[in-house]
């Protein structure tokens, strides 16, 4: 069996810093577990634009298609704000998602015990929280046509985007949510705006139909996305798996992330159809962005990126025990009171740099192993 292959795309801002800590975890497995990855590294986002004038070259796109999994840091930054829309850093990420057809974006929001006091919500509301948002990632208003900015011929302009979903697109992401729910506590809540949008009506009908046809054992409920946002901050533990569209998923997952204390904690997996080797097309990335305000200062929290690698172990390589080891080590260092800048402030905790956090996690892996 050839080594599993990974394409590493650190990207912009804090991306390269947090990815350097993931490298330590990867190295640990090579040294201690006879688990070596074939690693390639390349540019994406603003970094690719600076080098090549495009946020993702065709060569990098081809490499992403040929590896077992892609690991991405973050893209974007104020330096690129005035660039043409077509070459903005975000377009590189969106091209990867679209061309790899990564339709199911899994965003778990889990509250670590040690951080329960750090959430903006009361401890009793979020302690033990463990939910996953399954966000549709390759369609909807992010990609729908027509789109653009046109003249209204009266001296003004019109900005246009189109929310559009097909039966097939809805069913395949709903299927991912139902499959995931079966491995958890078997509950799915689907969110849309069927009260105002036809695409929401179709979404609700198709999700329900698939449940009735193929997943009668799964408990399915529906919620309008605005009410869902409210429930998410009122009583988040009522949820297990939430399935929703691209734009609502973008918003709801940021809110869910913050429930857990910091955006610096949240990993994600973006999965597509199985490849020839049976592994799904896959890209793993932290939910946080490039955080240019703290880039290069050793302040970034590498945990979201490290946990994204743990998701790769679990979902791409079927290495559940190794994923447990990484996640357990993260729990250990948090229990020890180590905190990067985003999580500082609680009594009994001590500050640690980005690299210090990575070192501590690797040490904790060794202690557990
Ligand atoms: C996310 C981000 C992206 C999105 C941006 C960077 C294009 O916010 O992954 O949630 O809007 O999908
Ligand atoms: Mg987002």
Short mmCIF file of C-alpha atoms and ligand atoms in Angstrom, two decimals:
data_model
loop_
_atom_site.label_atom_id
_atom_site.label_comp_id
_atom_site.label_asym_id
_atom_site.label_seq_id
_atom_site.Cartn_x
_atom_site.Cartn_y
_atom_site.Cartn_z
CA UNK A 1 0.00 0.00 0.00
CA UNK A 2 1.43 3.43 -0.92
CA UNK A 3 1.56 6.05 1.80
CA UNK A 4 -1.56 8.18 2.05
CA UNK A 5 -0.98 11.52 0.31
CA UNK A 6 -1.72 14.99 1.59
CA UNK A 7 -1.55 18.35 -0.15
CA UNK A 8 -0.87 21.11 2.36
CA UNK A 9 -2.05 24.60 1.45
CA UNK A 10 -1.16 26.95 4.33
CA UNK A 11 -2.54 30.04 2.58
CA UNK A 12 -2.54 33.49 4.17
CA UNK A 13 -2.43 35.27 7.52
CA UNK A 14 -2.20 32.82 10.40
CA UNK A 15 -2.58 29.88 7.98
CA UNK A 16 1.15 29.12 7.73
CA UNK A 17 1.63 29.43 11.52
CA UNK A 18 -1.12 27.02 12.48
CA UNK A 19 -0.13 24.63 9.69
CA UNK A 20 3.41 24.47 11.07
CA UNK A 21 1.92 22.99 14.25
CA UNK A 22 -0.04 20.41 12.27
CA UNK A 23 3.26 19.38 10.72
CA UNK A 24 4.51 18.48 14.19
CA UNK A 25 1.54 16.17 14.69
CA UNK A 26 2.13 14.58 11.27
CA UNK A 27 5.81 14.10 12.12
CA UNK A 28 4.88 12.49 15.42
CA UNK A 29 2.87 9.80 13.63
CA UNK A 30 5.74 9.15 11.21
CA UNK A 31 8.20 8.74 14.07
CA UNK A 32 6.05 6.90 16.57
CA UNK A 33 3.37 5.04 14.67
CA UNK A 34 4.89 3.99 11.39
CA UNK A 35 2.27 6.17 9.74
CA UNK A 36 3.94 8.25 7.06
CA UNK A 37 2.17 10.57 4.69
CA UNK A 38 3.42 11.68 1.29
CA UNK A 39 3.34 15.44 1.74
CA UNK A 40 3.24 18.14 -0.88
CA UNK A 41 2.92 21.82 -0.14
CA UNK A 42 1.64 24.57 -2.41
CA UNK A 43 0.17 28.07 -2.48
CA UNK A 44 -3.44 29.21 -2.27
CA UNK A 45 -5.23 32.54 -1.81
CA UNK A 46 -3.28 35.76 -1.53
CA UNK A 47 0.00 33.87 -1.34
CA UNK A 48 -0.73 32.27 -4.73
CA UNK A 49 -1.84 35.61 -6.12
CA UNK A 50 1.42 37.25 -5.03
CA UNK A 51 3.46 34.51 -6.72
CA UNK A 52 1.36 33.76 -9.79
CA UNK A 53 -1.31 36.47 -10.18
CA UNK A 54 -4.09 33.98 -9.44
CA UNK A 55 -5.42 32.65 -6.10
CA UNK A 56 -5.13 29.06 -7.38
CA UNK A 57 -3.11 27.88 -10.36
CA UNK A 58 -4.31 25.08 -12.63
CA UNK A 59 -1.31 23.04 -11.48
CA UNK A 60 -2.30 23.36 -7.83
CA UNK A 61 -5.89 22.50 -8.73
CA UNK A 62 -4.68 19.35 -10.49
CA UNK A 63 -2.55 18.38 -7.48
CA UNK A 64 -5.55 18.81 -5.20
CA UNK A 65 -7.53 16.45 -7.43
CA UNK A 66 -4.83 13.81 -7.36
CA UNK A 67 -4.07 13.49 -3.63
CA UNK A 68 -6.02 11.59 -0.98
CA UNK A 69 -6.80 14.73 0.99
CA UNK A 70 -6.11 18.47 1.05
CA UNK A 71 -5.32 20.35 4.25
CA UNK A 72 -5.89 24.11 4.05
CA UNK A 73 -4.99 26.87 6.50
CA UNK A 74 -6.82 30.08 5.67
CA UNK A 75 -7.15 32.59 2.83
CA UNK A 76 -7.62 36.33 2.57
CA UNK A 77 -6.47 39.59 4.08
CA UNK A 78 -6.96 43.35 3.81
CA UNK A 79 -4.04 43.63 1.37
CA UNK A 80 -6.24 41.94 -1.20
CA UNK A 81 -9.46 43.87 -0.55
CA UNK A 82 -9.20 45.98 -3.69
CA UNK A 83 -8.40 43.14 -6.07
CA UNK A 84 -10.71 42.23 -8.86
CA UNK A 85 -13.42 39.87 -7.65
CA UNK A 86 -12.19 37.06 -9.93
CA UNK A 87 -8.72 36.96 -8.34
CA UNK A 88 -9.62 37.57 -4.71
CA UNK A 89 -8.03 35.02 -2.34
CA UNK A 90 -11.45 33.54 -1.49
CA UNK A 91 -11.93 32.55 -5.12
CA UNK A 92 -9.09 30.05 -4.74
CA UNK A 93 -10.89 28.28 -1.91
CA UNK A 94 -14.23 28.40 -3.69
CA UNK A 95 -12.66 26.90 -6.83
CA UNK A 96 -11.24 24.02 -4.80
CA UNK A 97 -14.62 23.34 -3.22
CA UNK A 98 -16.46 23.57 -6.54
CA UNK A 99 -14.10 21.61 -8.78
CA UNK A 100 -13.53 18.87 -6.22
CA UNK A 101 -17.33 18.88 -5.79
CA UNK A 102 -17.07 18.91 -1.99
CA UNK A 103 -20.75 19.18 -1.35
CA UNK A 104 -20.88 18.15 2.31
CA UNK A 105 -19.15 20.45 4.77
CA UNK A 106 -19.06 18.99 8.29
CA UNK A 107 -18.57 21.59 11.02
CA UNK A 108 -18.64 20.09 14.48
CA UNK A 109 -19.14 22.39 17.46
CA UNK A 110 -18.02 20.64 20.57
CA UNK A 111 -17.58 22.25 23.93
CA UNK A 112 -14.46 21.07 25.74
CA UNK A 113 -15.08 20.90 29.49
CA UNK A 114 -12.06 23.04 30.23
CA UNK A 115 -13.46 25.85 28.08
CA UNK A 116 -17.08 25.76 29.24
CA UNK A 117 -16.55 28.87 31.36
CA UNK A 118 -15.11 30.74 28.42
CA UNK A 119 -18.19 30.67 26.22
CA UNK A 120 -20.27 33.82 25.95
CA UNK A 121 -23.21 31.64 27.04
CA UNK A 122 -23.72 30.29 30.54
CA UNK A 123 -21.84 27.14 31.42
CA UNK A 124 -25.05 25.17 32.06
CA UNK A 125 -26.31 25.99 28.57
CA UNK A 126 -23.26 24.76 26.71
CA UNK A 127 -21.49 22.18 28.92
CA UNK A 128 -21.26 18.91 27.01
CA UNK A 129 -22.37 20.50 23.74
CA UNK A 130 -21.64 18.23 20.78
CA UNK A 131 -23.35 19.10 17.51
CA UNK A 132 -22.40 18.97 13.83
CA UNK A 133 -23.56 21.37 11.18
CA UNK A 134 -23.65 19.79 7.74
CA UNK A 135 -23.47 22.68 5.33
CA UNK A 136 -24.09 22.31 1.59
CA UNK A 137 -20.94 23.70 0.02
CA UNK A 138 -21.01 23.67 -3.77
CA UNK A 139 -24.28 25.29 -4.73
CA UNK A 140 -26.92 27.76 -3.57
CA UNK A 141 -26.39 31.48 -3.65
CA UNK A 142 -22.60 31.14 -3.61
CA UNK A 143 -22.62 29.78 -7.14
CA UNK A 144 -26.10 30.35 -8.62
CA UNK A 145 -26.57 32.14 -11.97
CA UNK A 146 -27.41 34.81 -12.91
CA UNK A 147 -25.07 36.84 -10.76
CA UNK A 148 -23.28 40.12 -11.15
CA UNK A 149 -23.58 43.87 -10.84
CA UNK A 150 -25.41 45.55 -13.72
CA UNK A 151 -26.66 49.03 -14.59
CA UNK A 152 -30.33 49.67 -13.97
CA UNK A 153 -30.32 52.20 -16.85
CA UNK A 154 -31.59 54.90 -14.49
CA UNK A 155 -28.20 55.88 -13.17
CA UNK A 156 -28.17 53.22 -10.49
CA UNK A 157 -26.93 49.65 -10.32
CA UNK A 158 -28.36 46.25 -9.43
CA UNK A 159 -26.48 43.54 -7.53
CA UNK A 160 -27.72 40.06 -8.33
CA UNK A 161 -27.16 36.64 -6.82
CA UNK A 162 -29.31 33.58 -7.27
CA UNK A 163 -30.32 30.99 -4.73
CA UNK A 164 -30.77 27.76 -6.65
CA UNK A 165 -30.95 24.14 -5.56
CA UNK A 166 -31.72 20.97 -7.49
CA UNK A 167 -33.30 17.82 -6.12
CA UNK A 168 -30.02 15.96 -6.57
CA UNK A 169 -28.01 18.60 -4.69
CA UNK A 170 -30.42 18.60 -1.78
CA UNK A 171 -30.66 14.82 -1.56
CA UNK A 172 -26.93 14.16 -1.58
CA UNK A 173 -26.15 16.53 1.27
CA UNK A 174 -29.20 15.32 3.21
CA UNK A 175 -27.92 11.77 2.75
CA UNK A 176 -24.58 12.78 4.31
CA UNK A 177 -26.44 14.24 7.27
CA UNK A 178 -28.60 11.13 7.76
CA UNK A 179 -25.58 8.82 7.53
CA UNK A 180 -23.73 10.93 10.06
CA UNK A 181 -26.74 11.03 12.39
CA UNK A 182 -26.90 7.22 12.38
CA UNK A 183 -23.39 7.17 13.85
CA UNK A 184 -24.43 9.68 16.52
CA UNK A 185 -27.77 10.04 18.26
CA UNK A 186 -29.88 9.69 15.12
CA UNK A 187 -31.42 13.15 15.02
CA UNK A 188 -31.34 15.64 12.16
CA UNK A 189 -32.76 19.15 12.10
CA UNK A 190 -33.01 20.67 8.62
CA UNK A 191 -32.98 24.47 8.32
CA UNK A 192 -34.17 26.68 5.46
CA UNK A 193 -36.58 29.55 4.86
CA UNK A 194 -39.52 27.67 3.36
CA UNK A 195 -41.76 30.48 4.58
CA UNK A 196 -40.29 32.95 2.07
CA UNK A 197 -38.19 31.02 -0.49
CA UNK A 198 -39.22 28.45 -3.09
CA UNK A 199 -35.76 26.90 -2.84
CA UNK A 200 -36.56 26.46 0.86
CA UNK A 201 -39.83 24.70 0.08
CA UNK A 202 -38.03 22.32 -2.26
CA UNK A 203 -35.31 21.79 0.33
CA UNK A 204 -37.82 20.86 3.02
CA UNK A 205 -39.80 18.51 0.75
CA UNK A 206 -36.77 16.69 -0.61
CA UNK A 207 -35.11 16.23 2.78
CA UNK A 208 -38.36 14.85 4.19
CA UNK A 209 -38.88 12.56 1.18
CA UNK A 210 -35.39 11.07 1.45
CA UNK A 211 -35.92 10.49 5.17
CA UNK A 212 -39.24 8.72 4.54
CA UNK A 213 -37.85 6.60 1.70
CA UNK A 214 -34.50 5.56 3.10
CA UNK A 215 -33.95 6.74 6.68
CA UNK A 216 -37.20 6.08 8.57
CA UNK A 217 -35.15 5.35 11.70
CA UNK A 218 -33.74 8.90 11.78
CA UNK A 219 -35.69 11.50 13.72
CA UNK A 220 -36.04 14.49 11.34
CA UNK A 221 -37.32 17.93 12.29
CA UNK A 222 -37.45 21.16 10.27
CA UNK A 223 -36.85 24.73 11.39
CA UNK A 224 -36.77 28.09 9.68
CA UNK A 225 -33.15 29.18 9.67
CA UNK A 226 -33.81 32.37 11.64
CA UNK A 227 -35.59 30.43 14.36
CA UNK A 228 -32.75 27.92 14.19
CA UNK A 229 -30.23 30.68 14.84
CA UNK A 230 -32.26 31.74 17.86
CA UNK A 231 -32.51 28.17 19.19
CA UNK A 232 -28.80 27.69 18.63
CA UNK A 233 -28.00 30.39 21.16
CA UNK A 234 -30.99 29.67 23.44
CA UNK A 235 -30.66 25.91 23.89
CA UNK A 236 -27.97 24.50 21.60
CA UNK A 237 -27.92 21.03 23.12
CA UNK A 238 -31.34 20.25 21.63
CA UNK A 239 -29.52 19.64 18.33
CA UNK A 240 -27.44 16.73 17.12
CA UNK A 241 -26.94 17.09 13.35
CA UNK A 242 -28.12 20.25 11.58
CA UNK A 243 -28.32 20.17 7.78
CA UNK A 244 -28.63 23.42 5.88
CA UNK A 245 -27.69 25.25 2.70
CA UNK A 246 -24.48 27.03 1.80
CA UNK A 247 -25.27 30.55 3.02
CA UNK A 248 -27.28 29.65 6.13
CA UNK A 249 -24.58 27.11 6.95
CA UNK A 250 -21.91 29.80 6.69
CA UNK A 251 -23.75 31.97 9.23
CA UNK A 252 -24.98 29.26 11.57
CA UNK A 253 -21.58 27.60 11.78
CA UNK A 254 -19.85 30.81 12.87
CA UNK A 255 -22.49 31.23 15.58
CA UNK A 256 -22.15 27.59 16.65
CA UNK A 257 -18.39 27.93 16.72
CA UNK A 258 -18.53 30.84 19.10
CA UNK A 259 -20.72 28.86 21.52
CA UNK A 260 -17.67 26.78 22.26
CA UNK A 261 -15.56 29.73 23.34
CA UNK A 262 -13.41 30.53 20.35
CA UNK A 263 -13.42 30.28 16.59
CA UNK A 264 -9.86 29.04 17.08
CA UNK A 265 -11.16 25.65 18.22
CA UNK A 266 -13.36 24.59 15.33
CA UNK A 267 -12.27 22.19 12.58
CA UNK A 268 -14.12 21.24 9.41
CA UNK A 269 -14.20 18.54 6.77
CA UNK A 270 -15.48 19.10 3.24
CA UNK A 271 -16.33 15.83 1.57
CA UNK A 272 -17.34 14.82 -1.95
CA UNK A 273 -18.03 11.59 -3.79
CA UNK A 274 -15.79 8.53 -3.30
CA UNK A 275 -12.68 8.35 -5.49
CA UNK A 276 -11.44 5.17 -7.17
CA UNK A 277 -9.61 4.10 -4.00
CA UNK A 278 -12.85 4.37 -2.04
CA UNK A 279 -11.77 7.47 -0.13
CA UNK A 280 -13.99 10.51 -0.46
CA UNK A 281 -12.68 13.61 -2.17
CA UNK A 282 -11.77 15.70 0.82
CA UNK A 283 -10.49 19.02 2.05
CA UNK A 284 -9.94 19.82 5.72
CA UNK A 285 -9.68 23.34 7.09
CA UNK A 286 -10.23 25.27 10.31
CA UNK A 287 -13.45 27.30 10.39
CA UNK A 288 -11.55 30.44 11.40
CA UNK A 289 -10.17 32.77 8.78
CA UNK A 290 -6.74 34.23 8.18
CA UNK A 291 -6.93 36.66 11.16
CA UNK A 292 -4.47 39.16 9.62
CA UNK A 293 -4.57 41.33 12.76
CA UNK A 294 -2.69 38.70 14.76
CA UNK A 295 -0.70 37.01 11.99
CA UNK A 296 2.99 36.44 12.62
CA UNK A 297 2.83 37.14 16.36
CA UNK A 298 2.58 33.64 17.77
CA UNK A 299 -0.91 34.42 19.05
CA UNK A 300 -2.95 32.15 16.80
CA UNK A 301 -4.61 29.06 18.20
CA UNK A 302 -3.48 26.02 16.17
CA UNK A 303 -6.11 23.71 17.67
CA UNK A 304 -8.74 24.16 14.94
CA UNK A 305 -6.20 23.24 12.29
CA UNK A 306 -4.86 20.30 14.32
CA UNK A 307 -8.40 19.04 14.89
CA UNK A 308 -9.02 19.39 11.14
CA UNK A 309 -6.13 16.99 10.61
CA UNK A 310 -7.77 14.66 13.15
CA UNK A 311 -10.90 14.77 11.01
CA UNK A 312 -8.77 13.80 8.01
CA UNK A 313 -7.48 10.79 9.95
CA UNK A 314 -11.06 9.78 10.73
CA UNK A 315 -12.91 10.55 7.50
CA UNK A 316 -10.28 10.05 4.78
CA UNK A 317 -8.06 7.37 6.26
CA UNK A 318 -10.39 5.49 8.59
CA UNK A 319 -7.90 5.97 11.43
CA UNK A 320 -10.39 6.53 14.23
CA UNK A 321 -7.97 5.59 17.04
CA UNK A 322 -5.32 7.98 15.78
CA UNK A 323 -7.95 10.72 15.54
CA UNK A 324 -9.03 9.95 19.12
CA UNK A 325 -5.40 10.28 20.20
CA UNK A 326 -5.07 13.77 18.71
CA UNK A 327 -8.42 14.90 20.11
CA UNK A 328 -7.57 13.44 23.51
CA UNK A 329 -4.25 15.27 23.54
CA UNK A 330 -6.06 18.55 22.82
CA UNK A 331 -8.36 17.89 25.76
CA UNK A 332 -5.35 17.16 27.96
CA UNK A 333 -3.53 20.41 27.22
CA UNK A 334 -6.70 22.41 27.77
CA UNK A 335 -7.23 20.62 31.09
CA UNK A 336 -3.65 21.55 31.99
CA UNK A 337 -4.70 25.17 31.59
CA UNK A 338 -2.64 26.04 28.54
CA UNK A 339 -4.29 28.80 26.53
CA UNK A 340 -3.44 30.71 23.37
CA UNK A 341 -4.29 34.41 23.25
CA UNK A 342 -7.87 33.87 22.05
CA UNK A 343 -8.72 31.92 25.23
CA UNK A 344 -6.86 33.82 27.90
CA UNK A 345 -8.40 35.40 30.95
CA UNK A 346 -9.63 32.60 33.19
CA UNK A 347 -8.03 31.99 36.53
CA UNK A 348 -5.59 29.11 36.69
CA UNK A 349 -4.69 29.25 33.03
CA UNK A 350 -1.34 30.07 31.52
CA UNK A 351 -0.55 31.75 28.23
CA UNK A 352 1.18 29.81 25.53
CA UNK A 353 2.27 30.73 22.01
CA UNK A 354 1.11 29.05 18.81
CA UNK A 355 4.25 26.93 18.74
CA UNK A 356 4.03 26.26 22.46
CA UNK A 357 0.52 24.90 22.01
CA UNK A 358 1.64 22.63 19.17
CA UNK A 359 4.56 21.32 21.24
CA UNK A 360 2.28 20.68 24.22
CA UNK A 361 -0.21 18.73 22.09
CA UNK A 362 2.52 16.56 20.62
CA UNK A 363 3.91 15.93 24.12
CA UNK A 364 0.45 14.99 25.34
CA UNK A 365 0.11 12.54 22.44
CA UNK A 366 3.32 10.91 23.61
CA UNK A 367 2.01 10.72 27.19
CA UNK A 368 -1.20 9.05 26.06
CA UNK A 369 0.37 6.64 23.61
C1 LIG B 1 -16.11 29.80 5.46
C2 LIG B 1 -15.64 31.14 4.97
C3 LIG B 1 -15.70 31.16 3.45
C4 LIG B 1 -17.15 31.05 3.06
C5 LIG B 1 -15.02 32.36 2.78
C6 LIG B 1 -13.59 32.52 3.20
C7 LIG B 1 -15.15 32.28 1.29
O1 LIG B 1 -16.38 32.15 5.56
O2 LIG B 1 -15.50 28.79 5.08
O3 LIG B 1 -17.06 29.75 6.23
O4 LIG B 1 -17.89 32.05 3.01
O5 LIG B 1 -17.58 29.92 2.80
MG1 LIG B 2 -17.74 31.47 7.06
#
